[in-house]
One Martini backbone bead per residue (centre of mass of N, CA, C, O) as a GRO file, in nm:
protein
  153
    1MET     BB    1  11.598  12.330   6.437
    2THR     BB    2  11.579  12.364   6.769
    3ASP     BB    3  11.381  12.318   7.038
    4ARG     BB    4  11.513  12.426   7.386
    5ARG     BB    5  11.220  12.356   7.535
    6ASN     BB    6  11.335  12.019   7.489
    7VAL     BB    7  11.557  12.043   7.616
    8PRO     BB    8  11.775  11.877   7.832
    9ARG     BB    9  11.926  11.964   8.043
   10LYS     BB   10  12.227  11.970   8.202
   11GLN     BB   11  12.412  11.915   8.513
   12ASP     BB   12  12.584  12.157   8.517
   13ASP     BB   13  12.350  12.405   8.480
   14ALA     BB   14  12.191  12.359   8.773
   15HIS     BB   15  12.362  12.590   8.928
   16ILE     BB   16  12.292  12.807   8.791
   17ALA     BB   17  12.219  13.166   8.846
   18HIS     BB   18  11.953  13.304   8.683
   19ALA     BB   19  12.058  13.695   8.753
   20PRO     BB   20  12.004  13.944   8.719
   21ALA     BB   21  12.092  14.202   8.641
   22PRO     BB   22  12.246  14.490   8.780
   23HIS     BB   23  12.129  14.729   8.591
   24LEU     BB   24  11.802  14.607   8.670
   25GLU     BB   25  11.802  14.671   8.996
   26LYS     BB   26  11.845  14.924   9.020
   27ALA     BB   27  11.638  14.996   8.832
   28ARG     BB   28  11.420  14.941   9.036
   29ALA     BB   29  11.479  15.076   9.286
   30GLY     BB   30  11.152  15.148   9.477
   31ARG     BB   31  10.996  15.011   9.291
   32PRO     BB   32  10.704  14.863   9.229
   33ARG     BB   33  10.537  14.613   9.052
   34GLY     BB   34  10.422  14.794   8.789
   35GLY     BB   35  10.721  14.951   8.740
   36ARG     BB   36  10.571  15.244   8.847
   37SER     BB   37  10.731  15.438   9.024
   38GLN     BB   38  10.694  15.698   9.261
   39PRO     BB   39  10.676  15.994   9.364
   40THR     BB   40  10.930  16.232   9.499
   41GLY     BB   41  10.908  16.502   9.316
   42PRO     BB   42  11.095  16.791   9.222
   43ARG     BB   43  11.354  16.758   8.958
   44VAL     BB   44  11.656  16.886   8.943
   45SER     BB   45  11.837  16.919   8.590
   46GLN     BB   46  12.100  17.060   8.481
   47THR     BB   47  12.179  17.107   8.182
   48HIS     BB   48  12.416  17.198   7.871
   49ASP     BB   49  12.185  17.454   7.856
   50GLY     BB   50  12.073  17.450   8.167
   51LEU     BB   51  11.706  17.380   8.296
   52VAL     BB   52  11.559  17.110   8.497
   53VAL     BB   53  11.148  17.109   8.624
   54SER     BB   54  11.044  16.789   8.747
   55GLY     BB   55  10.719  16.718   8.908
   56LEU     BB   56  10.509  16.938   8.905
   57GLN     BB   57  10.369  16.972   9.212
   58ALA     BB   58  10.159  16.939   9.448
   59PRO     BB   59  10.079  16.847   9.747
   60ALA     BB   60  10.052  16.528   9.890
   61GLY     BB   61   9.661  16.610  10.015
   62ALA     BB   62   9.616  16.863   9.883
   63ALA     BB   63   9.243  16.954   9.841
   64LEU     BB   64   9.216  17.066   9.571
   65ASP     BB   65   9.187  17.270   9.285
   66MET     BB   66   9.293  17.279   9.039
   67VAL     BB   67   9.416  17.606   9.030
   68ASP     BB   68   9.571  17.485   9.324
   69GLN     BB   69   9.794  17.346   9.193
   70CYS     BB   70   9.897  17.497   8.993
   71ARG     BB   71   9.985  17.718   9.192
   72ALA     BB   72  10.174  17.557   9.345
   73ALA     BB   73  10.345  17.444   9.171
   74PHE     BB   74  10.490  17.735   9.047
   75ASP     BB   75  10.576  17.826   9.410
   76ILE     BB   76  10.757  17.637   9.389
   77GLY     BB   77  10.936  17.639   9.078
   78ALA     BB   78  11.023  17.936   9.190
   79GLU     BB   79  11.209  17.870   9.407
   80LEU     BB   80  11.415  17.605   9.219
   81LEU     BB   81  11.511  17.815   9.067
   82ALA     BB   82  11.596  18.097   9.265
   83ALA     BB   83  11.821  17.810   9.384
   84HIS     BB   84  11.989  17.845   9.076
   85GLY     BB   85  11.949  18.130   8.900
   86PHE     BB   86  11.602  18.150   8.822
   87ALA     BB   87  11.291  18.292   8.657
   88LEU     BB   88  11.057  18.229   8.494
   89ARG     BB   89  11.086  18.436   8.245
   90ASP     BB   90  11.299  18.163   8.167
   91VAL     BB   91  11.133  18.020   8.039
   92THR     BB   92  11.082  17.825   7.758
   93GLN     BB   93  10.952  17.548   7.882
   94LEU     BB   94  10.607  17.376   7.907
   95VAL     BB   95  10.522  17.080   8.075
   96CYS     BB   96  10.160  16.970   8.048
   97ILE     BB   97   9.993  16.750   8.309
   98ILE     BB   98   9.653  16.614   8.230
   99GLY     BB   99   9.308  16.512   8.368
  100ASP     BB  100   9.117  16.756   8.331
  101ALA     BB  101   9.025  16.960   8.041
  102ASP     BB  102   8.783  17.115   8.143
  103GLY     BB  103   9.011  17.213   8.379
  104PHE     BB  104   9.187  17.407   8.243
  105ARG     BB  105   9.120  17.689   8.136
  106ALA     BB  106   9.119  17.810   8.392
  107CYS     BB  107   9.397  17.846   8.474
  108PHE     BB  108   9.507  18.015   8.272
  109PRO     BB  109   9.554  18.289   8.487
  110ALA     BB  110   9.796  18.169   8.558
  111PHE     BB  111   9.972  18.192   8.354
  112ARG     BB  112   9.941  18.509   8.316
  113HIS     BB  113  10.079  18.578   8.615
  114TYR     BB  114  10.364  18.394   8.593
  115PHE     BB  115  10.358  18.532   8.270
  116ALA     BB  116  10.380  18.818   8.199
  117SER     BB  117  10.684  18.834   8.086
  118GLY     BB  118  10.664  18.518   7.979
  119SER     BB  119  10.686  18.260   7.635
  120PRO     BB  120  10.652  17.947   7.651
  121VAL     BB  121  10.618  17.643   7.533
  122LEU     BB  122  10.363  17.471   7.522
  123THR     BB  123  10.292  17.119   7.629
  124LEU     BB  124  10.047  16.956   7.615
  125ILE     BB  125   9.914  16.607   7.829
  126TRP     BB  126   9.676  16.385   7.817
  127LEU     BB  127   9.525  16.286   8.091
  128LYS     BB  128   9.234  16.054   8.054
  129ASN     BB  129   9.317  15.788   8.272
  130ARG     BB  130   9.310  15.895   8.550
  131GLY     BB  131   9.416  15.807   8.882
  132ALA     BB  132   9.372  15.756   9.203
  133GLY     BB  133   9.628  16.008   9.321
  134VAL     BB  134   9.631  16.213   9.043
  135PRO     BB  135   9.638  16.466   9.013
  136ALA     BB  136   9.521  16.799   8.779
  137ILE     BB  137   9.850  16.856   8.788
  138ALA     BB  138  10.132  16.954   8.611
  139PHE     BB  139  10.568  17.023   8.561
  140ASP     BB  140  10.746  17.101   8.310
  141LEU     BB  141  11.046  17.272   8.336
  142VAL     BB  142  11.252  17.499   8.104
  143VAL     BB  143  11.596  17.586   8.029
  144GLN     BB  144  11.776  17.819   7.802
  145THR     BB  145  12.033  17.976   7.776
  146HIS     BB  146  12.137  17.882   7.508
  147GLU     BB  147  12.138  17.925   7.187
  148ASP     BB  148  12.153  17.848   6.882
  149ASP     BB  149  12.315  17.849   6.623
  150GLU     BB  150  12.104  17.821   6.427
  151ALA     BB  151  11.924  17.985   6.193
  152PRO     BB  152  11.647  18.054   6.090
  153LEU     BB  153  11.374  17.984   5.835
   0.00000   0.00000   0.00000
């Protein structure tokens, strides 16, 4: 097998520009150099069996403690759900992304307040090395409107 690094290029190949694939450039649009996109606020996605509200967090620039960030995010989530005909009681799964495990315990009363009539499945993701400017707490809310066809085990 020939090592291609040592093979001289043909003159005919000199005019070929090796541009990235167009679909990759479209996916990279708006991203900073590190490849991660900047938060642009919450996103609402309709799924075949419900709704997903992702990227819920307190408004940027607000100097709030973790509990107030939690409340602000849930208030925004409640408004977004209401715009689509749902309420927090309809949430079936709650994904919670935290940067401060010690401060998370203080958020429990807010969870009890906002989810007084429901008990969504809670998935907790702890980002130990949270960078500056990243919220202490953020959420994704999932509303599943159709039950699985399978019977419980």
